[in-house]
């Protein structure tokens, strides 16, 4: 099924509408009033093979801060809606992208837990009229509402435009990998979800059984995370990780092949 979403976000400072299709071809229609942001988002759509429409009106007479941040928030909400329960996706994505002297790495995990590690330094404060500090605000807004963990590292670079462009291209490619279907994880929910009947689902799967020690069932974790059953009679192993008093226990259940 096609995974699409539409988000409308209205605040005192901005009015934003986002349309997103994860099964796209890289088409983008962008009208934010912030040309450099549109240039970066076009890279995300093209390299992520997303179809993306964004229309935003903000208080640009003050500055672009609210507009850039709120576009990140709305885009995060759109991803969260389009992915639904995240069942069967790769969940993790990563990419390295170079542009001349610049090289950046982006790693993402649609874990259900927002987190940002942003490490990109710029020799100047602006790219044209765009304040480079707003790149951090964009990504912070995105992860908070996409419920994703995102690591961004510019490994090297001198030209500010090149650095920003490698970051956004790598972001698009990491997104593309993470949202792809993974047949080996077809019955597994990604990230922290609410377990039916109570409890907390594991970061890597679902299912309830009897408590066992971590060491004894390390093979179960390995089998689940990689999505490749090591035993042909087991369709999938589900793991719940409970951390109580710094003691780690696993509850595992196996669904036998019929």
Tab-separated table of N, CA, C and O in Angstrom, residues 13-104:
chain	number	residue	atom	x	y	z
A	13	UNK	N	2.890	32.121	14.480
A	13	UNK	CA	3.979	32.585	13.619
A	13	UNK	C	3.945	32.011	12.210
A	13	UNK	O	4.432	32.640	11.270
A	14	UNK	N	3.404	30.800	12.042
A	14	UNK	CA	3.488	30.122	10.746
A	14	UNK	C	2.204	29.386	10.411
A	14	UNK	O	1.460	28.955	11.298
A	15	UNK	N	1.979	29.225	9.123
A	15	UNK	CA	0.921	28.361	8.596
A	15	UNK	C	1.579	27.456	7.553
A	15	UNK	O	2.110	27.945	6.547
A	16	UNK	N	1.540	26.156	7.800
A	16	UNK	CA	2.309	25.217	6.986
A	16	UNK	C	1.439	24.035	6.594
A	16	UNK	O	0.690	23.496	7.419
A	17	UNK	N	1.560	23.629	5.334
A	17	UNK	CA	0.930	22.407	4.849
A	17	UNK	C	1.987	21.546	4.181
A	17	UNK	O	2.783	22.037	3.373
A	18	UNK	N	1.996	20.265	4.527
A	18	UNK	CA	2.965	19.313	3.983
A	18	UNK	C	2.221	18.114	3.413
A	18	UNK	O	1.311	17.575	4.050
A	19	UNK	N	2.605	17.714	2.209
A	19	UNK	CA	2.133	16.469	1.618
A	19	UNK	C	3.335	15.585	1.349
A	19	UNK	O	4.346	16.046	0.806
A	20	UNK	N	3.243	14.310	1.725
A	20	UNK	CA	4.389	13.413	1.617
A	20	UNK	C	3.952	12.053	1.091
A	20	UNK	O	2.944	11.501	1.537
A	21	UNK	N	4.702	11.523	0.145
A	21	UNK	CA	4.531	10.149	-0.311
A	21	UNK	C	5.885	9.462	-0.233
A	21	UNK	O	6.854	9.911	-0.857
A	22	UNK	N	5.955	8.385	0.539
A	22	UNK	CA	7.211	7.647	0.687
A	22	UNK	C	7.518	6.814	-0.549
A	22	UNK	O	8.680	6.465	-0.773
A	23	UNK	N	6.512	6.477	-1.326
A	23	UNK	CA	6.719	5.784	-2.601
A	23	UNK	C	6.668	6.803	-3.718
A	23	UNK	O	5.756	6.823	-4.530
A	24	UNK	N	7.654	7.664	-3.750
A	24	UNK	CA	7.664	8.739	-4.727
A	24	UNK	C	8.756	8.560	-5.763
A	24	UNK	O	9.391	7.514	-5.866
A	25	UNK	N	8.979	9.613	-6.519
A	25	UNK	CA	9.999	9.590	-7.568
A	25	UNK	C	10.955	10.770	-7.455
A	25	UNK	O	11.710	11.049	-8.376
A	26	UNK	N	10.891	11.478	-6.317
A	26	UNK	CA	11.813	12.583	-6.106
A	26	UNK	C	11.288	13.935	-6.508
A	26	UNK	O	12.064	14.881	-6.662
A	27	UNK	N	9.976	14.050	-6.673
A	27	UNK	CA	9.382	15.327	-7.072
A	27	UNK	C	9.120	16.198	-5.845
A	27	UNK	O	8.631	15.708	-4.820
A	28	UNK	N	9.420	17.476	-5.959
A	28	UNK	CA	9.200	18.402	-4.861
A	28	UNK	C	8.554	19.682	-5.374
A	28	UNK	O	8.978	20.228	-6.391
A	29	UNK	N	7.538	20.145	-4.662
A	29	UNK	CA	6.925	21.440	-4.911
A	29	UNK	C	7.002	22.210	-3.602
A	29	UNK	O	6.331	21.863	-2.625
A	30	UNK	N	7.835	23.237	-3.583
A	30	UNK	CA	8.190	23.895	-2.334
A	30	UNK	C	7.958	25.397	-2.430
A	30	UNK	O	8.398	26.041	-3.382
A	31	UNK	N	7.263	25.935	-1.450
A	31	UNK	CA	7.004	27.369	-1.394
A	31	UNK	C	7.023	27.775	0.075
A	31	UNK	O	6.003	27.745	0.759
A	32	UNK	N	8.218	28.128	0.554
A	32	UNK	CA	8.371	28.459	1.961
A	32	UNK	C	8.769	29.907	2.193
A	32	UNK	O	8.747	30.373	3.341
A	33	UNK	N	9.179	30.594	1.148
A	33	UNK	CA	9.705	31.942	1.316
A	33	UNK	C	11.149	31.969	1.751
A	33	UNK	O	11.712	33.051	1.961
A	34	UNK	N	11.773	30.776	1.876
A	34	UNK	CA	13.180	30.678	2.280
A	34	UNK	C	13.896	29.877	1.193
A	34	UNK	O	13.936	28.646	1.237
A	35	UNK	N	14.459	30.544	0.186
A	35	UNK	CA	15.009	29.841	-0.975
A	35	UNK	C	16.068	28.791	-0.639
A	35	UNK	O	16.073	27.709	-1.227
A	36	UNK	N	16.965	29.081	0.299
A	36	UNK	CA	18.007	28.096	0.598
A	36	UNK	C	17.409	26.849	1.237
A	36	UNK	O	17.830	25.722	0.936
A	37	UNK	N	16.419	27.007	2.101
A	37	UNK	CA	15.735	25.848	2.683
A	37	UNK	C	15.077	25.018	1.590
A	37	UNK	O	15.140	23.782	1.610
A	38	UNK	N	14.459	25.678	0.623
A	38	UNK	CA	13.834	24.946	-0.478
A	38	UNK	C	14.870	24.175	-1.285
A	38	UNK	O	14.627	23.029	-1.703
A	39	UNK	N	16.027	24.759	-1.497
A	39	UNK	CA	17.106	24.078	-2.212
A	39	UNK	C	17.525	22.812	-1.461
A	39	UNK	O	17.728	21.753	-2.069
A	40	UNK	N	17.625	22.897	-0.144
A	40	UNK	CA	18.007	21.729	0.660
A	40	UNK	C	16.901	20.670	0.660
A	40	UNK	O	17.175	19.468	0.541
A	41	UNK	N	15.662	21.076	0.789
A	41	UNK	CA	14.554	20.118	0.808
A	41	UNK	C	14.383	19.434	-0.541
A	41	UNK	O	13.961	18.274	-0.611
A	42	UNK	N	14.701	20.144	-1.614
A	42	UNK	CA	14.670	19.518	-2.931
A	42	UNK	C	15.690	18.376	-3.002
A	42	UNK	O	15.417	17.330	-3.598
A	43	UNK	N	16.848	18.550	-2.355
A	43	UNK	CA	17.843	17.474	-2.308
A	43	UNK	C	17.312	16.275	-1.520
A	43	UNK	O	17.534	15.117	-1.895
A	44	UNK	N	16.612	16.543	-0.430
A	44	UNK	CA	16.037	15.462	0.373
A	44	UNK	C	15.041	14.658	-0.457
A	44	UNK	O	15.051	13.423	-0.452
A	45	UNK	N	14.163	15.346	-1.163
A	45	UNK	CA	13.162	14.651	-1.981
A	45	UNK	C	13.823	13.832	-3.082
A	45	UNK	O	13.477	12.660	-3.301
A	46	UNK	N	14.788	14.416	-3.778
A	46	UNK	CA	15.432	13.722	-4.902
A	46	UNK	C	16.239	12.515	-4.435
A	46	UNK	O	16.150	11.435	-5.018
A	47	UNK	N	17.015	12.692	-3.392
A	47	UNK	CA	17.860	11.594	-2.931
A	47	UNK	C	17.087	10.591	-2.076
A	47	UNK	O	17.500	9.437	-1.961
A	48	UNK	N	15.975	11.015	-1.502
A	48	UNK	CA	15.141	10.101	-0.732
A	48	UNK	C	14.054	9.430	-1.549
A	48	UNK	O	13.316	8.600	-1.024
A	49	UNK	N	13.947	9.792	-2.835
A	49	UNK	CA	12.857	9.305	-3.699
A	49	UNK	C	11.502	9.513	-3.025
A	49	UNK	O	10.654	8.621	-2.974
A	50	UNK	N	11.323	10.735	-2.534
A	50	UNK	CA	10.064	11.128	-1.905
A	50	UNK	C	9.334	12.085	-2.832
A	50	UNK	O	9.957	12.862	-3.548
A	51	UNK	N	8.032	12.049	-2.805
A	51	UNK	CA	7.242	13.125	-3.401
A	51	UNK	C	6.825	14.034	-2.260
A	51	UNK	O	6.192	13.597	-1.284
A	52	UNK	N	7.194	15.306	-2.370
A	52	UNK	CA	7.065	16.217	-1.241
A	52	UNK	C	6.505	17.555	-1.693
A	52	UNK	O	6.991	18.161	-2.647
A	53	UNK	N	5.466	17.994	-1.027
A	53	UNK	CA	4.940	19.336	-1.248
A	53	UNK	C	4.921	20.067	0.097
A	53	UNK	O	4.460	19.512	1.101
A	54	UNK	N	5.424	21.284	0.094
A	54	UNK	CA	5.416	22.100	1.308
A	54	UNK	C	5.043	23.523	0.923
A	54	UNK	O	5.662	24.132	0.055
A	55	UNK	N	4.006	24.030	1.568
A	55	UNK	CA	3.619	25.432	1.425
A	55	UNK	C	3.656	26.055	2.810
A	55	UNK	O	3.005	25.557	3.734
A	56	UNK	N	4.432	27.106	2.966
A	56	UNK	CA	4.595	27.711	4.285
A	56	UNK	C	4.539	29.229	4.185
A	56	UNK	O	5.106	29.827	3.274
A	57	UNK	N	3.853	29.816	5.148
A	57	UNK	CA	3.852	31.262	5.325
A	57	UNK	C	4.262	31.531	6.763
A	57	UNK	O	3.688	30.968	7.697
A	58	UNK	N	5.291	32.363	6.926
A	58	UNK	CA	5.783	32.637	8.262
A	58	UNK	C	6.128	34.091	8.458
A	58	UNK	O	6.020	34.915	7.544
A	59	UNK	N	6.563	34.402	9.668
A	59	UNK	CA	6.888	35.783	10.019
A	59	UNK	C	8.296	36.129	9.556
A	59	UNK	O	9.180	36.473	10.348
A	60	UNK	N	8.488	36.065	8.245
A	60	UNK	CA	9.804	36.320	7.661
A	60	UNK	C	10.229	37.784	7.787
A	60	UNK	O	11.406	38.096	7.594
A	61	UNK	N	9.281	38.662	8.115
A	61	UNK	CA	9.658	40.058	8.344
A	61	UNK	C	10.511	40.193	9.604
A	61	UNK	O	11.227	41.180	9.774
A	62	UNK	N	10.436	39.164	10.478
A	62	UNK	CA	11.303	39.142	11.664
A	62	UNK	C	12.586	38.406	11.311
A	62	UNK	O	13.669	38.971	11.331
A	63	UNK	N	12.468	37.132	11.029
A	63	UNK	CA	13.565	36.319	10.497
A	63	UNK	C	12.982	34.974	10.090
A	63	UNK	O	11.764	34.768	10.151
A	64	UNK	N	13.854	34.061	9.674
A	64	UNK	CA	13.371	32.777	9.153
A	64	UNK	C	13.295	31.692	10.217
A	64	UNK	O	12.944	30.540	9.909
A	65	UNK	N	13.581	32.027	11.478
A	65	UNK	CA	13.688	31.012	12.521
A	65	UNK	C	12.420	30.173	12.652
A	65	UNK	O	12.462	28.942	12.588
A	66	UNK	N	11.277	30.819	12.862
A	66	UNK	CA	10.036	30.072	13.080
A	66	UNK	C	9.651	29.249	11.852
A	66	UNK	O	9.180	28.124	11.973
A	67	UNK	N	9.857	29.822	10.677
A	67	UNK	CA	9.484	29.111	9.453
A	67	UNK	C	10.315	27.850	9.276
A	67	UNK	O	9.777	26.765	9.018
A	68	UNK	N	11.628	27.954	9.429
A	68	UNK	CA	12.506	26.798	9.235
A	68	UNK	C	12.221	25.729	10.289
A	68	UNK	O	12.095	24.539	9.973
A	69	UNK	N	12.116	26.141	11.538
A	69	UNK	CA	11.848	25.180	12.612
A	69	UNK	C	10.502	24.487	12.415
A	69	UNK	O	10.382	23.260	12.556
A	70	UNK	N	9.473	25.256	12.070
A	70	UNK	CA	8.141	24.675	11.948
A	70	UNK	C	8.005	23.790	10.708
A	70	UNK	O	7.220	22.842	10.703
A	71	UNK	N	8.748	24.099	9.654
A	71	UNK	CA	8.782	23.187	8.509
A	71	UNK	C	9.390	21.852	8.940
A	71	UNK	O	8.896	20.786	8.567
A	72	UNK	N	10.448	21.893	9.744
A	72	UNK	CA	11.018	20.659	10.267
A	72	UNK	C	10.021	19.884	11.106
A	72	UNK	O	9.905	18.658	10.984
A	73	UNK	N	9.270	20.590	11.954
A	73	UNK	CA	8.261	19.941	12.789
A	73	UNK	C	7.189	19.280	11.927
A	73	UNK	O	6.835	18.114	12.130
A	74	UNK	N	6.662	20.023	10.959
A	74	UNK	CA	5.590	19.497	10.117
A	74	UNK	C	6.073	18.328	9.268
A	74	UNK	O	5.343	17.346	9.059
A	75	UNK	N	7.307	18.391	8.779
A	75	UNK	CA	7.850	17.270	8.008
A	75	UNK	C	8.010	16.048	8.897
A	75	UNK	O	7.723	14.917	8.472
A	76	UNK	N	8.448	16.235	10.128
A	76	UNK	CA	8.531	15.122	11.061
A	76	UNK	C	7.170	14.500	11.318
A	76	UNK	O	7.024	13.263	11.355
A	77	UNK	N	6.153	15.325	11.502
A	77	UNK	CA	4.799	14.811	11.691
A	77	UNK	C	4.329	14.021	10.474
A	77	UNK	O	3.671	12.979	10.603
A	78	UNK	N	4.681	14.506	9.285
A	78	UNK	CA	4.286	13.819	8.058
A	78	UNK	C	4.933	12.436	7.971
A	78	UNK	O	4.292	11.463	7.570
A	79	UNK	N	6.199	12.331	8.331
A	79	UNK	CA	6.860	11.021	8.332
A	79	UNK	C	6.224	10.100	9.362
A	79	UNK	O	5.997	8.913	9.092
A	80	UNK	N	5.944	10.619	10.536
A	80	UNK	CA	5.347	9.797	11.588
A	80	UNK	C	4.004	9.231	11.136
A	80	UNK	O	3.700	8.054	11.362
A	81	UNK	N	3.206	10.054	10.476
A	81	UNK	CA	1.898	9.599	9.989
A	81	UNK	C	2.050	8.598	8.847
A	81	UNK	O	1.365	7.571	8.805
A	82	UNK	N	2.940	8.890	7.904
A	82	UNK	CA	3.090	8.025	6.731
A	82	UNK	C	3.629	6.649	7.107
A	82	UNK	O	3.270	5.641	6.484
A	83	UNK	N	4.475	6.576	8.127
A	83	UNK	CA	5.057	5.301	8.529
A	83	UNK	C	4.112	4.464	9.385
A	83	UNK	O	4.304	3.252	9.493
A	84	UNK	N	3.123	5.087	9.990
A	84	UNK	CA	2.155	4.328	10.780
A	84	UNK	C	2.835	3.579	11.920
A	84	UNK	O	3.608	4.157	12.690
A	85	UNK	N	2.562	2.252	12.012
A	85	UNK	CA	3.167	1.468	13.094
A	85	UNK	C	4.594	1.036	12.775
A	85	UNK	O	5.235	0.360	13.576
A	86	UNK	N	5.084	1.415	11.602
A	86	UNK	CA	6.462	1.129	11.176
A	86	UNK	C	6.734	-0.355	10.981
A	86	UNK	O	7.890	-0.769	10.852
A	87	UNK	N	5.709	-1.153	10.952
A	87	UNK	CA	5.916	-2.593	10.814
A	87	UNK	C	6.579	-2.921	9.477
A	87	UNK	O	6.162	-2.462	8.425
A	88	UNK	N	7.641	-3.722	9.543
A	88	UNK	CA	8.266	-4.234	8.336
A	88	UNK	C	9.238	-3.308	7.643
A	88	UNK	O	9.712	-3.631	6.555
A	89	UNK	N	9.569	-2.157	8.242
A	89	UNK	CA	10.553	-1.277	7.596
A	89	UNK	C	11.957	-1.622	8.089
A	89	UNK	O	12.132	-2.264	9.123
A	90	UNK	N	12.944	-1.152	7.342
A	90	UNK	CA	14.325	-1.378	7.769
A	90	UNK	C	14.633	-0.644	9.059
A	90	UNK	O	15.469	-1.064	9.841
A	91	UNK	N	13.980	0.472	9.263
A	91	UNK	CA	14.083	1.285	10.479
A	91	UNK	C	15.374	2.072	10.547
A	91	UNK	O	15.377	3.256	10.857
A	92	UNK	N	16.496	1.459	10.268
A	92	UNK	CA	17.787	2.132	10.305
A	92	UNK	C	18.195	2.553	8.888
A	92	UNK	O	18.002	1.803	7.934
A	93	UNK	N	18.799	3.730	8.774
A	93	UNK	CA	19.329	4.174	7.492
A	93	UNK	C	20.589	4.978	7.699
A	93	UNK	O	20.758	5.643	8.730
A	94	UNK	N	21.491	4.908	6.737
A	94	UNK	CA	22.734	5.664	6.851
A	94	UNK	C	23.243	6.007	5.464
A	94	UNK	O	22.951	5.328	4.485
A	95	UNK	N	24.046	7.062	5.394
A	95	UNK	CA	24.617	7.467	4.108
A	95	UNK	C	25.807	8.381	4.342
A	95	UNK	O	25.820	9.195	5.273
A	96	UNK	N	26.803	8.230	3.485
A	96	UNK	CA	27.909	9.174	3.367
A	96	UNK	C	27.736	9.874	2.023
A	96	UNK	O	27.494	9.219	1.008
A	97	UNK	N	27.882	11.193	2.011
A	97	UNK	CA	27.800	11.935	0.753
A	97	UNK	C	28.933	12.951	0.686
A	97	UNK	O	29.106	13.751	1.620
A	98	UNK	N	29.705	12.940	-0.402
A	98	UNK	CA	30.733	13.954	-0.611
A	98	UNK	C	30.258	15.032	-1.596
A	98	UNK	O	29.379	14.787	-2.415
A	99	UNK	N	30.829	16.181	-1.494
A	99	UNK	CA	30.691	17.222	-2.507
A	99	UNK	C	31.996	18.008	-2.507
A	99	UNK	O	32.269	18.777	-1.572
A	100	UNK	N	32.818	17.754	-3.517
A	100	UNK	CA	34.152	18.347	-3.577
A	100	UNK	C	34.907	18.062	-2.269
A	100	UNK	O	35.112	16.920	-1.918
A	101	UNK	N	35.261	19.101	-1.517
A	101	UNK	CA	36.083	18.889	-0.323
A	101	UNK	C	35.263	18.473	0.901
A	101	UNK	O	35.817	18.072	1.932
A	102	UNK	N	33.929	18.560	0.813
A	102	UNK	CA	33.062	18.288	1.968
A	102	UNK	C	32.590	16.837	1.972
A	102	UNK	O	32.338	16.247	0.920
A	103	UNK	N	32.473	16.284	3.163
A	103	UNK	CA	31.984	14.911	3.345
A	103	UNK	C	31.158	14.853	4.619
A	103	UNK	O	31.622	15.258	5.689
A	104	UNK	N	29.930	14.356	4.506
A	104	UNK	CA	29.049	14.248	5.671
A	104	UNK	C	28.451	12.855	5.764
A	104	UNK	O	28.265	12.169	4.757
